[in-house]
Amino acid sequence: MIRLQRWGGRPPRDDELLEVDPDGTFRMRRTVGPATQPATPVGRFGGVLPAASRKVLADLEARLLGAPAERHPLPMDASMDELTIDGAIGTAAGPAGITFGGAWGELAEVLRGMLVDLAAHPVAAIALASSDGSLVVEHQGSEELDLVATELVVSFGSTAPAARVPGAAITAGRSGSAFRAGPGWAVRLPVALPGTPVPVIRVEGLLVGDGTLWRPAVVELERPG
Amino acid sequence: MVPRRPTSLPPDRGDPDLGPGVVLHFQQLTGNRAVSDLVAPAVQRESPDGGVLATTPAAAGPTDGGAPAGGVQEDPHVQARRAFSERTVDAVAAVTDYTVVSDGERLALLELLLEVAPMSPPAAGAARRIWQAFPDVPLAASDYSAMWERCDVAGAGLPESWLGAGAGHTSFTLEENVHGSDFVAEVAYGYRITRDAITVKVGYTFMPNAGVTVPEAAWFGFIRNTWNHYTAVNQVDRTQMRRIEFQPGPGADHAVVVHAGTGRANAGEFYQDDVGAPNTIPHEFGHHIGLEDEYERSAADFRRVAEQDPAAPASAADAPDAPGIATDIRGAIMLEEHLFETHGTAVERRMGALNRVMYQHPELIQTAPTNVGNAKSRAVAAAYKAAYGTELWADIASQIDRNPGESLLNTTVGNFDDWRETMIGGFQVTSTSIMGMPELAAAGTPEHDHPVQPRHVRHFAELVQGFLGHGRWVPEADH
């Protein structure tokens, strides 16, 4: 099994995971969705990699047999990217964005790309979208996702003040109570978009649960329409 | 009492008055004795108000500072008088001893040298000798910093070593260990203590990825807006003060990669569209001047770094179930090892049990917008300590002390260190200062108005203290 984990950093911390089995089956978790258009969802993802991708990973795995592990010091506030192959061959850990050497570097580049691309295969996830000039948090995937919203903080960049939204605005119950979002769930956020265009909108304050752990989540949207 | 920024400092003596007053003063000091040494017919000049300013020999004296023709050493007072009357570089450079004149007169002589820029080698040499004539060169360079800068720019070649503790450059690697991971930041800055300020220059070389435009002006503005709110005030004589002024700008102290879009900034990487830039960039700046993080710290560590007690826990009325939750957590993490199981298996069972407890209580980690603990998690930690006498986070760390092994880990738990950091972090302490999470600062708290707190800039007040060597200098917010 090949695994990429990105974790830690100044709160809200990263807690991302991608695991790929030898047969190409993958499981992925995202808690911080980078700003893209459309938005990168957060939650659980899964599926089977295409044959070409499996071959790329298999080739890299073969090249990394016996390769020395790499470990880089982390800049303060950085999250760590940790690469693992079968848990026995070695790890190459470093801050997200660092360039690993040799085949470790190639593997990091492939897996970091997958961490974004495979978000197109949600199992139970939520994403930020814009519709008719307003912001919407919507469910994606086929399974339910546990959520908690106490207070959402909606940031519009450095030029406009953030908006604070009580969690109850998107839950069926009181703020802070756990609820489940399933297919078709979508909630319009009661916030006014700034009059001038902003490059990124960011929503913090959600907890995403998988039945075992609650993890703080951040969803972002690039150039909202 | 918070002082205002100094508004009526005496004029910087780097801009000396070259008018009749200075020269007359000089004449009063040296005139009678010097006149007797004059060998050439004097030429009188008139001041604008008609008074006699000085007497000047018709022929210029030696320009190398040596003895005049005949081998008799000329009195430096006479040489100085001649310099003021002739107002030439040669005459100023001919003075053999600048200690015979006052501070103001030395500045006046420097002003004469600066009339021709860049300085010639004799002028530069004279400027250096004039500076060396001050009783305390570093202090003079501080008091007359504007003049020092002008001489430097004009090519006087003033050695920085003459500034003593009034200037310096610091560079070292700051290290901290958080939950077993080592983090580093390169600390580098230069400072200069002047008459009214200590200026701290932090130089950045941004290395943008392809297509990235670095919002340098905005980022430097965030730093200045956040950090420039303090003045070092001498508690013994509160009229004495030095602004603590941070000046981020282009330079070689720090190399920072700038990525497109958004992402997690760290001490070495910024993001062009970072929506949290007004906080994140000043936070990273704090590392660059030597400060540690103030988030997810143990109570003891928090007291060391943030110099304060953790915020109060929720009251029993607000968190009546805190003791019960503490008991449940205790039961989970203290599960005993069975006779025929490995330590890893026991650790995994404890992890699972703790997960079940915590999943029932998301309110323990739901402080928006982060998982840095809240009043209720503090209440649980306090109840735990009251019941068992130990720190909750420390017991989690000791009872779940090592990775039970990849094969044992539930996929949803994933990385062991990550999991444990999440669990422990919820029961640790985060400040609401710029080095913690200023987004969490509540109205009415000191951090709400000043994300930078006095402890963050105290080192620079200490530099002032060390340089001046008197009084007791502490930083105070000035606006």
PDB file of C-alpha atoms in Angstrom, chain A:
ATOM      1  CA  MET A   1       0.000   0.000   0.000  1.00  0.00           C
ATOM      2  CA  ILE A   2       1.193   3.499  -0.811  1.00  0.00           C
ATOM      3  CA  ARG A   3       0.193   6.343   1.463  1.00  0.00           C
ATOM      4  CA  LEU A   4       0.493  10.102   1.527  1.00  0.00           C
ATOM      5  CA  GLN A   5      -0.396  11.885   4.725  1.00  0.00           C
ATOM      6  CA  ARG A   6      -0.353  15.621   5.159  1.00  0.00           C
ATOM      7  CA  TRP A   7      -0.818  16.658   8.725  1.00  0.00           C
ATOM      8  CA  GLY A   8      -0.149  19.331  11.298  1.00  0.00           C
ATOM      9  CA  GLY A   9       0.537  23.008  10.902  1.00  0.00           C
ATOM     10  CA  ARG A  10      -0.847  26.137  12.446  1.00  0.00           C
ATOM     11  CA  PRO A  11      -4.544  25.636  13.227  1.00  0.00           C
ATOM     12  CA  PRO A  12      -6.747  24.758  11.488  1.00  0.00           C
ATOM     13  CA  ARG A  13      -4.329  21.959  10.829  1.00  0.00           C
ATOM     14  CA  ASP A  14      -4.106  19.721   7.813  1.00  0.00           C
ATOM     15  CA  ASP A  15      -5.268  16.138   8.232  1.00  0.00           C
ATOM     16  CA  GLU A  16      -5.206  14.706   4.737  1.00  0.00           C
ATOM     17  CA  LEU A  17      -4.772  11.078   3.785  1.00  0.00           C
ATOM     18  CA  LEU A  18      -4.481   9.135   0.541  1.00  0.00           C
ATOM     19  CA  GLU A  19      -4.007   5.379   0.494  1.00  0.00           C
ATOM     20  CA  VAL A  20      -3.678   3.271  -2.636  1.00  0.00           C
ATOM     21  CA  ASP A  21      -3.814  -0.533  -2.524  1.00  0.00           C
ATOM     22  CA  PRO A  22      -1.875  -2.695  -5.000  1.00  0.00           C
ATOM     23  CA  ASP A  23      -5.053  -3.323  -6.983  1.00  0.00           C
ATOM     24  CA  GLY A  24      -5.578   0.414  -7.450  1.00  0.00           C
ATOM     25  CA  THR A  25      -8.309   0.832  -4.880  1.00  0.00           C
ATOM     26  CA  PHE A  26      -7.895   4.173  -3.160  1.00  0.00           C
ATOM     27  CA  ARG A  27      -9.298   5.825  -0.050  1.00  0.00           C
ATOM     28  CA  MET A  28      -8.831   9.486   0.596  1.00  0.00           C
ATOM     29  CA  ARG A  29      -9.679  12.000   3.292  1.00  0.00           C
ATOM     30  CA  ARG A  30      -9.514  15.741   2.922  1.00  0.00           C
ATOM     31  CA  THR A  31     -10.109  18.298   5.674  1.00  0.00           C
ATOM     32  CA  VAL A  32      -8.695  21.417   4.058  1.00  0.00           C
ATOM     33  CA  GLY A  33      -9.987  22.040   0.575  1.00  0.00           C
ATOM     34  CA  PRO A  34      -7.621  24.283  -1.407  1.00  0.00           C
ATOM     35  CA  ALA A  35      -9.133  27.147  -3.354  1.00  0.00           C
ATOM     36  CA  THR A  36     -10.135  25.892  -6.779  1.00  0.00           C
ATOM     37  CA  GLN A  37     -12.983  26.519  -9.187  1.00  0.00           C
ATOM     38  CA  PRO A  38     -15.095  24.497  -8.762  1.00  0.00           C
ATOM     39  CA  ALA A  39     -14.200  24.017  -5.107  1.00  0.00           C
ATOM     40  CA  THR A  40     -12.251  21.028  -3.829  1.00  0.00           C
ATOM     41  CA  PRO A  41     -14.599  19.211  -1.435  1.00  0.00           C
ATOM     42  CA  VAL A  42     -13.635  17.901   2.001  1.00  0.00           C
ATOM     43  CA  GLY A  43     -14.665  14.576   3.471  1.00  0.00           C
ATOM     44  CA  ARG A  44     -14.223  10.987   2.279  1.00  0.00           C
ATOM     45  CA  PHE A  45     -13.369   9.867  -1.234  1.00  0.00           C
ATOM     46  CA  GLY A  46     -12.799   6.523  -2.873  1.00  0.00           C
ATOM     47  CA  GLY A  47     -12.650   4.470  -6.028  1.00  0.00           C
ATOM     48  CA  VAL A  48     -10.217   2.635  -8.247  1.00  0.00           C
ATOM     49  CA  LEU A  49      -7.325   4.259 -10.076  1.00  0.00           C
ATOM     50  CA  PRO A  50      -7.081   3.835 -13.836  1.00  0.00           C
ATOM     51  CA  ALA A  51      -4.504   1.333 -15.091  1.00  0.00           C
ATOM     52  CA  ALA A  52      -2.081   4.023 -16.251  1.00  0.00           C
ATOM     53  CA  SER A  53      -1.935   5.573 -12.800  1.00  0.00           C
ATOM     54  CA  ARG A  54      -1.490   2.193 -11.168  1.00  0.00           C
ATOM     55  CA  LYS A  55       1.475   1.479 -13.446  1.00  0.00           C
ATOM     56  CA  VAL A  56       3.092   4.815 -12.558  1.00  0.00           C
ATOM     57  CA  LEU A  57       2.804   4.021  -8.864  1.00  0.00           C
ATOM     58  CA  ALA A  58       3.996   0.444  -9.309  1.00  0.00           C
ATOM     59  CA  ASP A  59       7.089   1.623 -11.188  1.00  0.00           C
ATOM     60  CA  LEU A  60       7.904   4.154  -8.509  1.00  0.00           C
ATOM     61  CA  GLU A  61       7.381   1.574  -5.797  1.00  0.00           C
ATOM     62  CA  ALA A  62       9.859  -0.743  -7.519  1.00  0.00           C
ATOM     63  CA  ARG A  63      12.429   2.015  -7.807  1.00  0.00           C
ATOM     64  CA  LEU A  64      12.023   2.879  -4.154  1.00  0.00           C
ATOM     65  CA  LEU A  65      12.751  -0.635  -2.896  1.00  0.00           C
ATOM     66  CA  GLY A  66      15.660  -0.201  -0.544  1.00  0.00           C
ATOM     67  CA  ALA A  67      15.804   3.552  -1.034  1.00  0.00           C
ATOM     68  CA  PRO A  68      16.923   5.473   2.030  1.00  0.00           C
ATOM     69  CA  ALA A  69      14.237   7.366   3.848  1.00  0.00           C
ATOM     70  CA  GLU A  70      14.278  11.124   3.727  1.00  0.00           C
ATOM     71  CA  ARG A  71      13.315  13.405   6.529  1.00  0.00           C
ATOM     72  CA  HIS A  72      13.500  17.158   6.262  1.00  0.00           C
ATOM     73  CA  PRO A  73      13.235  19.694   9.076  1.00  0.00           C
ATOM     74  CA  LEU A  74       9.917  21.464   9.061  1.00  0.00           C
ATOM     75  CA  PRO A  75       9.614  25.229   8.865  1.00  0.00           C
ATOM     76  CA  MET A  76       7.571  26.562  11.754  1.00  0.00           C
ATOM     77  CA  ASP A  77       3.819  26.404  11.095  1.00  0.00           C
ATOM     78  CA  ALA A  78       4.305  23.963   8.226  1.00  0.00           C
ATOM     79  CA  SER A  79       2.322  20.802   7.785  1.00  0.00           C
ATOM     80  CA  MET A  80       4.156  17.608   7.000  1.00  0.00           C
ATOM     81  CA  ASP A  81       3.905  15.439   3.916  1.00  0.00           C
ATOM     82  CA  GLU A  82       4.752  11.882   4.835  1.00  0.00           C
ATOM     83  CA  LEU A  83       5.107   9.230   2.146  1.00  0.00           C
ATOM     84  CA  THR A  84       4.934   5.586   3.099  1.00  0.00           C
ATOM     85  CA  ILE A  85       5.243   2.456   1.004  1.00  0.00           C
ATOM     86  CA  ASP A  86       3.900  -0.682   2.640  1.00  0.00           C
ATOM     87  CA  GLY A  87       4.877   0.750   5.963  1.00  0.00           C
ATOM     88  CA  ALA A  88       8.181  -1.035   5.766  1.00  0.00           C
ATOM     89  CA  ILE A  89      10.207   0.482   2.982  1.00  0.00           C
ATOM     90  CA  GLY A  90      10.521   3.945   4.322  1.00  0.00           C
ATOM     91  CA  THR A  91       9.117   7.377   4.614  1.00  0.00           C
ATOM     92  CA  ALA A  92      10.009  10.690   3.127  1.00  0.00           C
ATOM     93  CA  ALA A  93       8.583  13.420   5.247  1.00  0.00           C
ATOM     94  CA  GLY A  94       8.830  17.114   4.783  1.00  0.00           C
ATOM     95  CA  PRO A  95       6.775  20.239   4.633  1.00  0.00           C
ATOM     96  CA  ALA A  96       4.109  20.358   2.008  1.00  0.00           C
ATOM     97  CA  GLY A  97       5.700  21.791  -1.070  1.00  0.00           C
ATOM     98  CA  ILE A  98       9.248  20.655  -0.378  1.00  0.00           C
ATOM     99  CA  THR A  99      11.049  18.903  -3.184  1.00  0.00           C
ATOM    100  CA  PHE A 100      12.077  15.392  -2.210  1.00  0.00           C
ATOM    101  CA  GLY A 101      15.007  13.821  -3.937  1.00  0.00           C
ATOM    102  CA  GLY A 102      14.947  11.224  -6.739  1.00  0.00           C
ATOM    103  CA  ALA A 103      12.120   8.723  -6.865  1.00  0.00           C
ATOM    104  CA  TRP A 104      10.732  10.007  -3.556  1.00  0.00           C
ATOM    105  CA  GLY A 105      10.310  13.355  -5.267  1.00  0.00           C
ATOM    106  CA  GLU A 106       8.539  11.803  -8.228  1.00  0.00           C
ATOM    107  CA  LEU A 107       6.246   9.846  -5.920  1.00  0.00           C
ATOM    108  CA  ALA A 108       5.450  12.989  -3.935  1.00  0.00           C
ATOM    109  CA  GLU A 109       4.572  14.878  -7.096  1.00  0.00           C
ATOM    110  CA  VAL A 110       2.251  12.101  -8.279  1.00  0.00           C
ATOM    111  CA  LEU A 111       0.501  11.686  -4.928  1.00  0.00           C
ATOM    112  CA  ARG A 112       0.157  15.421  -4.308  1.00  0.00           C
ATOM    113  CA  GLY A 113      -1.533  15.704  -7.687  1.00  0.00           C
ATOM    114  CA  MET A 114      -3.852  12.841  -6.807  1.00  0.00           C
ATOM    115  CA  LEU A 115      -4.744  14.530  -3.527  1.00  0.00           C
ATOM    116  CA  VAL A 116      -6.390  17.223  -5.627  1.00  0.00           C
ATOM    117  CA  ASP A 117      -7.570  15.247  -8.651  1.00  0.00           C
ATOM    118  CA  LEU A 118      -9.179  12.369  -6.753  1.00  0.00           C
ATOM    119  CA  ALA A 119     -11.445  14.822  -4.943  1.00  0.00           C
ATOM    120  CA  ALA A 120     -13.578  14.385  -8.038  1.00  0.00           C
ATOM    121  CA  HIS A 121     -14.581  10.996  -6.565  1.00  0.00           C
ATOM    122  CA  PRO A 122     -16.454  11.901  -3.371  1.00  0.00           C
ATOM    123  CA  VAL A 123     -18.022   9.238  -1.195  1.00  0.00           C
ATOM    124  CA  ALA A 124     -19.278  11.603   1.491  1.00  0.00           C
ATOM    125  CA  ALA A 125     -18.091  15.174   1.204  1.00  0.00           C
ATOM    126  CA  ILE A 126     -19.104  18.805   1.276  1.00  0.00           C
ATOM    127  CA  ALA A 127     -17.983  21.712  -0.879  1.00  0.00           C
ATOM    128  CA  LEU A 128     -18.487  25.428  -1.212  1.00  0.00           C
ATOM    129  CA  ALA A 129     -20.226  26.722  -4.310  1.00  0.00           C
ATOM    130  CA  SER A 130     -21.636  30.003  -5.498  1.00  0.00           C
ATOM    131  CA  SER A 131     -25.035  30.318  -7.057  1.00  0.00           C
ATOM    132  CA  ASP A 132     -26.930  33.433  -8.097  1.00  0.00           C
ATOM    133  CA  GLY A 133     -24.537  35.619  -6.155  1.00  0.00           C
ATOM    134  CA  SER A 134     -24.786  33.699  -2.927  1.00  0.00           C
ATOM    135  CA  LEU A 135     -22.722  31.026  -1.207  1.00  0.00           C
ATOM    136  CA  VAL A 136     -23.912  27.466  -0.820  1.00  0.00           C
ATOM    137  CA  VAL A 137     -22.494  24.559   1.187  1.00  0.00           C
ATOM    138  CA  GLU A 138     -23.499  21.365  -0.581  1.00  0.00           C
ATOM    139  CA  HIS A 139     -23.093  17.637  -0.091  1.00  0.00           C
ATOM    140  CA  GLN A 140     -21.347  15.507  -2.685  1.00  0.00           C
ATOM    141  CA  GLY A 141     -21.207  11.723  -2.963  1.00  0.00           C
ATOM    142  CA  SER A 142     -23.465   8.823  -2.171  1.00  0.00           C
ATOM    143  CA  GLU A 143     -23.042   8.391   1.594  1.00  0.00           C
ATOM    144  CA  GLU A 144     -23.936  10.503   4.594  1.00  0.00           C
ATOM    145  CA  LEU A 145     -21.358  12.671   6.316  1.00  0.00           C
ATOM    146  CA  ASP A 146     -21.327  13.593  10.004  1.00  0.00           C
ATOM    147  CA  LEU A 147     -21.067  17.333  10.564  1.00  0.00           C
ATOM    148  CA  VAL A 148     -20.933  19.794  13.438  1.00  0.00           C
ATOM    149  CA  ALA A 149     -21.231  23.545  12.974  1.00  0.00           C
ATOM    150  CA  THR A 150     -20.916  25.821  15.979  1.00  0.00           C
ATOM    151  CA  GLU A 151     -20.017  29.059  14.303  1.00  0.00           C
ATOM    152  CA  LEU A 152     -18.871  29.471  10.729  1.00  0.00           C
ATOM    153  CA  VAL A 153     -16.324  32.124   9.846  1.00  0.00           C
ATOM    154  CA  VAL A 154     -16.562  33.265   6.237  1.00  0.00           C
ATOM    155  CA  SER A 155     -13.447  35.124   5.053  1.00  0.00           C
ATOM    156  CA  PHE A 156     -13.258  37.141   1.866  1.00  0.00           C
ATOM    157  CA  GLY A 157      -9.566  37.920   1.813  1.00  0.00           C
ATOM    158  CA  SER A 158      -7.597  40.704   3.336  1.00  0.00           C
ATOM    159  CA  THR A 159      -9.727  43.566   2.064  1.00  0.00           C
ATOM    160  CA  ALA A 160     -13.140  42.711   3.528  1.00  0.00           C
ATOM    161  CA  PRO A 161     -14.072  41.774   7.094  1.00  0.00           C
ATOM    162  CA  ALA A 162     -15.006  38.188   7.834  1.00  0.00           C
ATOM    163  CA  ALA A 163     -18.637  37.252   8.462  1.00  0.00           C
ATOM    164  CA  ARG A 164     -19.680  35.032  11.342  1.00  0.00           C
ATOM    165  CA  VAL A 165     -22.643  32.708  10.890  1.00  0.00           C
ATOM    166  CA  PRO A 166     -24.251  30.727  13.727  1.00  0.00           C
ATOM    167  CA  GLY A 167     -24.015  27.026  13.132  1.00  0.00           C
ATOM    168  CA  ALA A 168     -27.771  26.737  13.485  1.00  0.00           C
ATOM    169  CA  ALA A 169     -28.080  28.490  10.145  1.00  0.00           C
ATOM    170  CA  ILE A 170     -27.030  25.310   8.370  1.00  0.00           C
ATOM    171  CA  THR A 171     -28.141  22.614  10.781  1.00  0.00           C
ATOM    172  CA  ALA A 172     -31.538  21.294  11.607  1.00  0.00           C
ATOM    173  CA  GLY A 173     -30.807  21.658  15.315  1.00  0.00           C
ATOM    174  CA  ARG A 174     -28.967  23.982  17.598  1.00  0.00           C
ATOM    175  CA  SER A 175     -25.494  25.304  16.917  1.00  0.00           C
ATOM    176  CA  GLY A 176     -22.884  22.768  17.872  1.00  0.00           C
ATOM    177  CA  SER A 177     -25.065  19.716  17.624  1.00  0.00           C
ATOM    178  CA  ALA A 178     -24.001  16.869  15.361  1.00  0.00           C
ATOM    179  CA  PHE A 179     -26.044  16.203  12.250  1.00  0.00           C
ATOM    180  CA  ARG A 180     -25.777  14.186   9.058  1.00  0.00           C
ATOM    181  CA  ALA A 181     -25.710  15.567   5.548  1.00  0.00           C
ATOM    182  CA  GLY A 182     -26.670  13.190   2.767  1.00  0.00           C
ATOM    183  CA  PRO A 183     -27.152  13.300  -0.990  1.00  0.00           C
ATOM    184  CA  GLY A 184     -29.097  16.371  -2.034  1.00  0.00           C
ATOM    185  CA  TRP A 185     -28.239  18.381   1.076  1.00  0.00           C
ATOM    186  CA  ALA A 186     -27.394  21.985   0.271  1.00  0.00           C
ATOM    187  CA  VAL A 187     -27.661  25.103   2.412  1.00  0.00           C
ATOM    188  CA  ARG A 188     -27.390  28.718   1.364  1.00  0.00           C
ATOM    189  CA  LEU A 189     -25.181  30.711   3.725  1.00  0.00           C
ATOM    190  CA  PRO A 190     -26.805  33.893   5.024  1.00  0.00           C
ATOM    191  CA  VAL A 191     -23.903  36.148   4.115  1.00  0.00           C
ATOM    192  CA  ALA A 192     -23.628  38.987   1.638  1.00  0.00           C
ATOM    193  CA  LEU A 193     -20.808  38.724  -0.846  1.00  0.00           C
ATOM    194  CA  PRO A 194     -18.502  41.747  -1.047  1.00  0.00           C
ATOM    195  CA  GLY A 195     -19.371  44.260  -3.715  1.00  0.00           C
ATOM    196  CA  THR A 196     -15.992  43.906  -5.338  1.00  0.00           C
ATOM    197  CA  PRO A 197     -14.623  40.617  -6.673  1.00  0.00           C
ATOM    198  CA  VAL A 198     -12.438  38.628  -4.283  1.00  0.00           C
ATOM    199  CA  PRO A 199      -9.946  35.946  -5.317  1.00  0.00           C
ATOM    200  CA  VAL A 200     -10.912  33.450  -2.634  1.00  0.00           C
ATOM    201  CA  ILE A 201     -13.706  32.799  -0.142  1.00  0.00           C
ATOM    202  CA  ARG A 202     -12.925  30.602   2.836  1.00  0.00           C
ATOM    203  CA  VAL A 203     -15.284  28.978   5.344  1.00  0.00           C
ATOM    204  CA  GLU A 204     -13.970  27.645   8.653  1.00  0.00           C
ATOM    205  CA  GLY A 205     -15.693  26.270  11.721  1.00  0.00           C
ATOM    206  CA  LEU A 206     -17.035  22.942  10.497  1.00  0.00           C
ATOM    207  CA  LEU A 207     -16.183  19.613  12.028  1.00  0.00           C
ATOM    208  CA  VAL A 208     -16.300  16.596   9.737  1.00  0.00           C
ATOM    209  CA  GLY A 209     -16.717  13.183  11.361  1.00  0.00           C
ATOM    210  CA  ASP A 210     -16.153   9.695  10.040  1.00  0.00           C
ATOM    211  CA  GLY A 211     -17.638   7.802  12.954  1.00  0.00           C
ATOM    212  CA  THR A 212     -14.298   7.707  14.734  1.00  0.00           C
ATOM    213  CA  LEU A 213     -12.855  11.197  14.844  1.00  0.00           C
ATOM    214  CA  TRP A 214     -14.031  14.739  14.432  1.00  0.00           C
ATOM    215  CA  ARG A 215     -11.732  16.812  12.314  1.00  0.00           C
ATOM    216  CA  PRO A 216     -11.887  20.581  11.746  1.00  0.00           C
ATOM    217  CA  ALA A 217     -12.527  21.333   8.099  1.00  0.00           C
ATOM    218  CA  VAL A 218     -11.918  24.297   5.843  1.00  0.00           C
ATOM    219  CA  VAL A 219     -13.584  24.784   2.483  1.00  0.00           C
ATOM    220  CA  GLU A 220     -12.512  27.399  -0.024  1.00  0.00           C
ATOM    221  CA  LEU A 221     -13.719  28.592  -3.373  1.00  0.00           C
ATOM    222  CA  GLU A 222     -11.665  30.404  -5.966  1.00  0.00           C
ATOM    223  CA  ARG A 223     -13.080  33.412  -7.826  1.00  0.00           C
ATOM    224  CA  PRO A 224     -16.705  32.937  -6.751  1.00  0.00           C
ATOM    225  CA  GLY A 225     -19.139  34.063  -9.432  1.00  0.00           C
TER     226      GLY A 225
END
